[in-house]
CSV table of C-alpha atoms in Angstrom, one decimal:
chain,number,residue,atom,x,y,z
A,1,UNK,CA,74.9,71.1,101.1
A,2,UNK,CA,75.3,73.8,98.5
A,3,UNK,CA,72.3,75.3,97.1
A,4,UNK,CA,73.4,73.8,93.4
A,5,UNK,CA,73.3,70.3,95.0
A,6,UNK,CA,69.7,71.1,97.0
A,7,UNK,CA,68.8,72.2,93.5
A,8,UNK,CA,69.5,69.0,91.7
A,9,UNK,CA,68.0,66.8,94.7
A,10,UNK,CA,64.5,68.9,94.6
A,11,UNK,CA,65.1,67.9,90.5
A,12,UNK,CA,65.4,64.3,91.6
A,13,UNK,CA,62.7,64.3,93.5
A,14,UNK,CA,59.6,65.9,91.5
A,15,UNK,CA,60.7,63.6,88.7
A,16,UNK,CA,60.5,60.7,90.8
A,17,UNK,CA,57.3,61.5,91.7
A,18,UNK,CA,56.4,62.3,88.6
A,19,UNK,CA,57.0,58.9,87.3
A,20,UNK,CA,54.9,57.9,90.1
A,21,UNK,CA,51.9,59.9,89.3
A,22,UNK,CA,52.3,58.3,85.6
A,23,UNK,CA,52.8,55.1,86.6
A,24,UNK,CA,49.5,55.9,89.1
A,25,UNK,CA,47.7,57.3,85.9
A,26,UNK,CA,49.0,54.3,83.3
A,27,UNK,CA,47.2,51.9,86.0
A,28,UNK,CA,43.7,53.4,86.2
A,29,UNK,CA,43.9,53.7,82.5
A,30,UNK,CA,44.5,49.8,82.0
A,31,UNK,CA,41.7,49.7,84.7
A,32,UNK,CA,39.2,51.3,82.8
A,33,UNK,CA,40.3,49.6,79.4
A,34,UNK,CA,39.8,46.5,81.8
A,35,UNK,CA,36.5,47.1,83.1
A,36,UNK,CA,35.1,48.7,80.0
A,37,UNK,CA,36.4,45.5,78.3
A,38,UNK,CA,34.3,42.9,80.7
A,39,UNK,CA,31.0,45.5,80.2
A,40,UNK,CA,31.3,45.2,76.3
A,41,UNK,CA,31.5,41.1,76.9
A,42,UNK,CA,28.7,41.3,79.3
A,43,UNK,CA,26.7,43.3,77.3
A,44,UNK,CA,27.1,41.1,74.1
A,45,UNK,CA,26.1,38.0,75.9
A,46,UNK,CA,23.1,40.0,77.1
A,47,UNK,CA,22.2,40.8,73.7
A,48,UNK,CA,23.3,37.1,72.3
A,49,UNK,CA,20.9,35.4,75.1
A,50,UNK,CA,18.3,37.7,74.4
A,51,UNK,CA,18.5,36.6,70.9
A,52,UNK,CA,18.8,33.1,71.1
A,53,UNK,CA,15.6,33.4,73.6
A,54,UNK,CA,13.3,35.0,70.9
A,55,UNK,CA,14.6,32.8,68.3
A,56,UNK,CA,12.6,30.0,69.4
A,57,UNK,CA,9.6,32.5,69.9
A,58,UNK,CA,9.3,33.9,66.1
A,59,UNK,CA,11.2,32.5,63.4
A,60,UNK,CA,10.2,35.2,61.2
A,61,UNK,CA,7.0,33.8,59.9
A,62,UNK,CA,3.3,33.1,61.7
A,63,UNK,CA,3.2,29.9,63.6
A,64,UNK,CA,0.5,28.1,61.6
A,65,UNK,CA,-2.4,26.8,63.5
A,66,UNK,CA,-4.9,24.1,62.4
A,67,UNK,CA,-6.6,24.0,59.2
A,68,UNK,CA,-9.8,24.8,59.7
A,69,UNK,CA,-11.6,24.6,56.5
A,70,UNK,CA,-14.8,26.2,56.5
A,71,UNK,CA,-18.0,23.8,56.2
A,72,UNK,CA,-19.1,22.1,53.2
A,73,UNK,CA,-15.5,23.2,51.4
A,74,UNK,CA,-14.9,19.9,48.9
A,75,UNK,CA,-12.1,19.1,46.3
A,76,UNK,CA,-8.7,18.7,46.8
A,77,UNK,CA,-7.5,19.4,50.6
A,78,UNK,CA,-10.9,21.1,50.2
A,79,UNK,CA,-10.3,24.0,49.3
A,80,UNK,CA,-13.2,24.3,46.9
A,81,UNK,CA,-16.0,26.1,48.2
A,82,UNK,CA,-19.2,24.9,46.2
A,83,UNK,CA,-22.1,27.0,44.5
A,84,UNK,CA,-25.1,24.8,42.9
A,85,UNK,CA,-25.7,21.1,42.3
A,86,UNK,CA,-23.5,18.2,42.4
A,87,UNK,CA,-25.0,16.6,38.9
A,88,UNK,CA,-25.0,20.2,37.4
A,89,UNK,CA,-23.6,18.9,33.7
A,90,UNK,CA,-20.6,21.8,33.3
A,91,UNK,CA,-18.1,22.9,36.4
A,92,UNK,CA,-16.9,26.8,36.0
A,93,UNK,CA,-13.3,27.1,38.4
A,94,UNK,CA,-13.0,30.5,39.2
A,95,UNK,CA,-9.7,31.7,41.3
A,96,UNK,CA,-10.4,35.0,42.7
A,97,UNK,CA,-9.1,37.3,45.2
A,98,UNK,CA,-11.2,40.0,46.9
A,99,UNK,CA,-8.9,42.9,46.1
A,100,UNK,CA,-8.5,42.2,42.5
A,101,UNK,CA,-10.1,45.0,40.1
A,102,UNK,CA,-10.4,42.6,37.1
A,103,UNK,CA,-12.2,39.8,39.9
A,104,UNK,CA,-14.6,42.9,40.0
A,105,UNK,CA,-15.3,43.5,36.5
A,106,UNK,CA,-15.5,39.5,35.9
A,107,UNK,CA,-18.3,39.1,38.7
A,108,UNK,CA,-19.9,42.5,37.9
A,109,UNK,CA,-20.4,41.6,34.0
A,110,UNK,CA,-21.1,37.9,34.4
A,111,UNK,CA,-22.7,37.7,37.9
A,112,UNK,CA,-26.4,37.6,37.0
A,113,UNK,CA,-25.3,34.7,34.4
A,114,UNK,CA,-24.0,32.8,36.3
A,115,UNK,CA,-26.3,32.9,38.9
A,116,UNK,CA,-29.1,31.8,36.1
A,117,UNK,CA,-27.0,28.9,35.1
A,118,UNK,CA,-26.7,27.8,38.4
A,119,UNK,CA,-30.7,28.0,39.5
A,120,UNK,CA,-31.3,26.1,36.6
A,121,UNK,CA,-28.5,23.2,37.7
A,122,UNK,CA,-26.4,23.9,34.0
A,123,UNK,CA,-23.7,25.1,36.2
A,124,UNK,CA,-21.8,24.1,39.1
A,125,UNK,CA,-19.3,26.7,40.4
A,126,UNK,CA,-16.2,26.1,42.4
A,127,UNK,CA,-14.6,29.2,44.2
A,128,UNK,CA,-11.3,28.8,44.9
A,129,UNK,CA,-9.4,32.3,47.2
A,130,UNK,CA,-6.4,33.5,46.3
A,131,UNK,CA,-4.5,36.4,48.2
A,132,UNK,CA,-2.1,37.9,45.7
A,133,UNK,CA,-3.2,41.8,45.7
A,134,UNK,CA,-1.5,41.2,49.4
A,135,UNK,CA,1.5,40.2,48.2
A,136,UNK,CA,1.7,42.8,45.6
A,137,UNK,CA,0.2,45.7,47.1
A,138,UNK,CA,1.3,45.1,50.7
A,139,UNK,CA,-1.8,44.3,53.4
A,140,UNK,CA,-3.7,42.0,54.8
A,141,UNK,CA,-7.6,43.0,53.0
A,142,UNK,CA,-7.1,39.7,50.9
A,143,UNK,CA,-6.6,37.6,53.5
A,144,UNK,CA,-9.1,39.3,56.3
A,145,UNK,CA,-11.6,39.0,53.2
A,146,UNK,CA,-11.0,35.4,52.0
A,147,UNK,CA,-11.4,35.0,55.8
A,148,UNK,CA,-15.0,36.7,55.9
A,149,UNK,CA,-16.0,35.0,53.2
A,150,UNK,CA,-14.8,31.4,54.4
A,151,UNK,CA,-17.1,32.0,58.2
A,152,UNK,CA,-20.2,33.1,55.1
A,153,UNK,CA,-20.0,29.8,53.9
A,154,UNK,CA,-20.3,28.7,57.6
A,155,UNK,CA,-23.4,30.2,57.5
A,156,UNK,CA,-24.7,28.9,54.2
A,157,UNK,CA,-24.5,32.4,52.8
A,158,UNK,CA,-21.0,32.3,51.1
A,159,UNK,CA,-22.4,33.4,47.4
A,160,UNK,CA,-24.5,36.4,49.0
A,161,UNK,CA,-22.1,37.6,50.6
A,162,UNK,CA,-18.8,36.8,48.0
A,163,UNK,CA,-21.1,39.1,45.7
A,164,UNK,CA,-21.5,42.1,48.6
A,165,UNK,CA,-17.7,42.1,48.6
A,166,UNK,CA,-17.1,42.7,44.9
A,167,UNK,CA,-20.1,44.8,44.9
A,168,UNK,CA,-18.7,47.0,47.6
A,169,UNK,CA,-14.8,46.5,46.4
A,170,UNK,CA,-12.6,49.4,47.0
A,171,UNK,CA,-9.6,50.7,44.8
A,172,UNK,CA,-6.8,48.1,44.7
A,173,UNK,CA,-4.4,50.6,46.5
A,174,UNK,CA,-6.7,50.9,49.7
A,175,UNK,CA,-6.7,48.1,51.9
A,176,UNK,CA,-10.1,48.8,53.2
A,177,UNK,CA,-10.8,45.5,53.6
A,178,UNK,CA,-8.2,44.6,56.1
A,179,UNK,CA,-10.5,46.1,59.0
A,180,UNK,CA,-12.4,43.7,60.3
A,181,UNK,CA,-15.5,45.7,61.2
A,182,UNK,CA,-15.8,47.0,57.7
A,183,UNK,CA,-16.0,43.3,56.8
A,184,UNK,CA,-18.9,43.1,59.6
A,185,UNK,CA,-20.7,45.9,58.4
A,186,UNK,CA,-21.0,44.6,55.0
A,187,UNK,CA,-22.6,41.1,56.3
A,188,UNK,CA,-25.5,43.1,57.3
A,189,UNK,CA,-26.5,43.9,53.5
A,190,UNK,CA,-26.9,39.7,53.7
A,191,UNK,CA,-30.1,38.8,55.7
A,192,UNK,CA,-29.4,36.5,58.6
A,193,UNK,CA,-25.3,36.8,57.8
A,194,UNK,CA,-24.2,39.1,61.1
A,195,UNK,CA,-24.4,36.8,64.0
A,196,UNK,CA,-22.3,36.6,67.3
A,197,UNK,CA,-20.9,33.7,65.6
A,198,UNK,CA,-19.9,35.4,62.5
A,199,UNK,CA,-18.5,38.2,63.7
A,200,UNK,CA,-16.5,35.8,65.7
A,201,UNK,CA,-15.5,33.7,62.8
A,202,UNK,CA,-14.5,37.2,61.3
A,203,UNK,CA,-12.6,38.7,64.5
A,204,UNK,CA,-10.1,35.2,65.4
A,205,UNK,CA,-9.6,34.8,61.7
A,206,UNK,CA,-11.1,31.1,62.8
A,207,UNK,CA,-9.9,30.7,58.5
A,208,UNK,CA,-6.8,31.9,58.2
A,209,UNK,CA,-4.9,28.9,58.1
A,210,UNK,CA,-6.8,27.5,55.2
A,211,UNK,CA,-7.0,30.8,53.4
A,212,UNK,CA,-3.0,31.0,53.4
A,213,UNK,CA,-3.4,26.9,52.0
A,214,UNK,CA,-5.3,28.3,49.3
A,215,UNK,CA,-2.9,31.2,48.3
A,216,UNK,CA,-0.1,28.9,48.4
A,217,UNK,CA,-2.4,26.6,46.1
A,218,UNK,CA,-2.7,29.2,43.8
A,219,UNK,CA,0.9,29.8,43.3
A,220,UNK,CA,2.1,26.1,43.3
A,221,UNK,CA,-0.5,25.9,41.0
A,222,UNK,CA,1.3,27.8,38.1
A,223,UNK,CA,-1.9,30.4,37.5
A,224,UNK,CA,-0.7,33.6,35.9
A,225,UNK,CA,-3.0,36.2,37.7
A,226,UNK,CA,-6.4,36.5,39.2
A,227,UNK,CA,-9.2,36.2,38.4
A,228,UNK,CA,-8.3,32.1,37.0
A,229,UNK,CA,-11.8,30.8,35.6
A,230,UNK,CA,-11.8,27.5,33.9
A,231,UNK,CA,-14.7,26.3,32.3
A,232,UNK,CA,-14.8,21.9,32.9
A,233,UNK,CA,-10.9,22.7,33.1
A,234,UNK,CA,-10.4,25.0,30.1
A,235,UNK,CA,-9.3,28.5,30.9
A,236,UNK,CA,-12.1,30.4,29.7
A,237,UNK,CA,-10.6,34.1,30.9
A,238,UNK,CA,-10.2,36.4,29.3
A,239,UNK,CA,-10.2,34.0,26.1
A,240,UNK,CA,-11.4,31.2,25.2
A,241,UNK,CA,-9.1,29.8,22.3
A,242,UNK,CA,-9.5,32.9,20.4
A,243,UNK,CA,-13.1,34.0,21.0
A,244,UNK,CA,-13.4,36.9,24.2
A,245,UNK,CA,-14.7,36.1,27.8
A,246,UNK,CA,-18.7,38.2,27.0
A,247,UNK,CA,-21.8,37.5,28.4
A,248,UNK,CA,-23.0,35.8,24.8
A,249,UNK,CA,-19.7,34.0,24.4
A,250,UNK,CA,-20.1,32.7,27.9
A,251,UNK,CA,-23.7,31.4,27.6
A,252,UNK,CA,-23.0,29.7,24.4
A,253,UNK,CA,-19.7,27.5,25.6
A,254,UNK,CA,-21.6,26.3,28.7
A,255,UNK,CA,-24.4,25.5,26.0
A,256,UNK,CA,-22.0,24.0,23.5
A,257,UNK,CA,-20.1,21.9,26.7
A,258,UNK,CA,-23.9,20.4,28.2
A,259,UNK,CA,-25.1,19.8,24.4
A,260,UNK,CA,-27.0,16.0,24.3
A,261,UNK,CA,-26.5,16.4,29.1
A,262,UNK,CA,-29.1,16.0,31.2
A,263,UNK,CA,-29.3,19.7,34.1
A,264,UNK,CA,-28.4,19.2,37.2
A,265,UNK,CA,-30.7,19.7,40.4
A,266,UNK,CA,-32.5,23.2,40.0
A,267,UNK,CA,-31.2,25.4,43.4
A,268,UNK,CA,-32.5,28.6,44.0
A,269,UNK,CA,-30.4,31.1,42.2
A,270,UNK,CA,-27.3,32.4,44.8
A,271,UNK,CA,-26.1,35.7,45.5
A,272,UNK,CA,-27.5,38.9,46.4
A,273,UNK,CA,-29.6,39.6,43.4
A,274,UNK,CA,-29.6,38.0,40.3
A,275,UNK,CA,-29.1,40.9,37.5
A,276,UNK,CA,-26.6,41.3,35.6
A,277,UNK,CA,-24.3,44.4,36.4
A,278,UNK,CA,-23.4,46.7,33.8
């Protein structure tokens, strides 16, 4: 065989094998493709199971346990938590929430009023706990409050200790009162208030339930902010037809609304302290 011919089958042969070693290649590409392909679909279904499995754990919301309102809580769904006689002449609704400024300045400038009113069975006063700051501000002090305040009423020392939290409010931004223990260390400034079985009450949010009833209440309800105080179902804040919400003012439409009534059953005046803040 000539050397030209040798040449040409040595040509022949590397680009046979060649082709081979590509055709070798080619197949443990489509391999790969292949095997990477069943990983990917493996992986998804891992990732679609593990979604449908915590879909039926959290929809995205708090599963809602039983409504546990707190004792002596009257009205509709009772959701009323009641200060002073049943016979009092005049009922004064008051929607508040804990974190709410103006709440603050409505309780700090008519507290000690009110409180008179009540002793003297004028006034019966049906609290009513809204959550909104929450909602707008982001937090849970509202709620972990409204709570507090429910497991107070438990104890038969819900108007003490309502006033110690509006009292001891603090700025609207700072949810302070989202920590339970701060809510527990204000119970002591009510004598007899910080039991084991508050600070339960407090710690399993035993109220929760009927706290988020309330704030839904509020909003169904159609209010337009907090505090809501109605006055024998008039809206009485901040006006009362044209007249301001003032300590006078107030005094003189409970008088003008129990003119030719009978009081109510004197109670001992509620709340921590009965004078008026400035």
């Amino acid at each position: 065989m000539s050397d030209n011919q040798e040449r040409k089958g040595s040509a022949r042969e590397r680009l046979q094998k060649e082709r081979e070693r590509e055709k070798a290649r080619e197949r443990r590409r489509r391999t790969v493709i292949v095997a990477a392909a069943v990983v990917g679909v493996l992986g998804l279904a891992a990732v679609v199971g593990l979604l449908a499995a915590n879909s039926g754990k959290d929809s995205g919301g708090s599963q809602a346990g039983p409504l546990s309102a707190p004792s002596g809580a009257q009205g509709e769904e009772q959701l009323a938590i009641p200060v002073g006689a049943d016979d009092a002449p005049s009922t004064l609704t008051v929607w508040e929430d804990f974190r709410c400024p103006a709440c603050a300045q409505f309780e700090n400038a008519l507290r000690g009023t009110i409180h008179d009113m009540v002793g003297a069975g004028e006034l019966r006063v049906e609290y009513h706990l809204a959550t909104i700051i929450d909602g707008n501000m982001g937090g849970s002090g509202s709620l972990r409050a409204a709570n507090a305040a429910a497991c107070a009423q438990d104890a038969g020392e819900f108007a003490a200790y309502h006033d110690v939290l509006f009292a001891n409010q603090p700025p609207e931004q700072d949810d302070d009162f989202a920590d339970n223990a701060r809510l527990i260390e204000l119970a002591g400034q009510v004598e007899g208030l910080d039991t084991p079985a508050f600070r339960s009450c407090v710690n399993e949010g035993v109220h929760d339930t009927w706290v988020e009833k309330s704030g839904l209440a509020f909003t169904e309800g159609g209010f337009r902010g907090t505090p809501t105080v109605l006055l024998n179902g008039e809206s009485i804040f901040p006006t009362k037809g044209e007249e301001q919400i003032s300590v006078a003012n107030f005094k003189k439409w409970v008088e003008e609304a129990n003119e030719g009534k009978e009081p109510g059953t004197a109670t001992p005046a509620p709340g921590a302290g009965s004078s008026e803040a400035p």
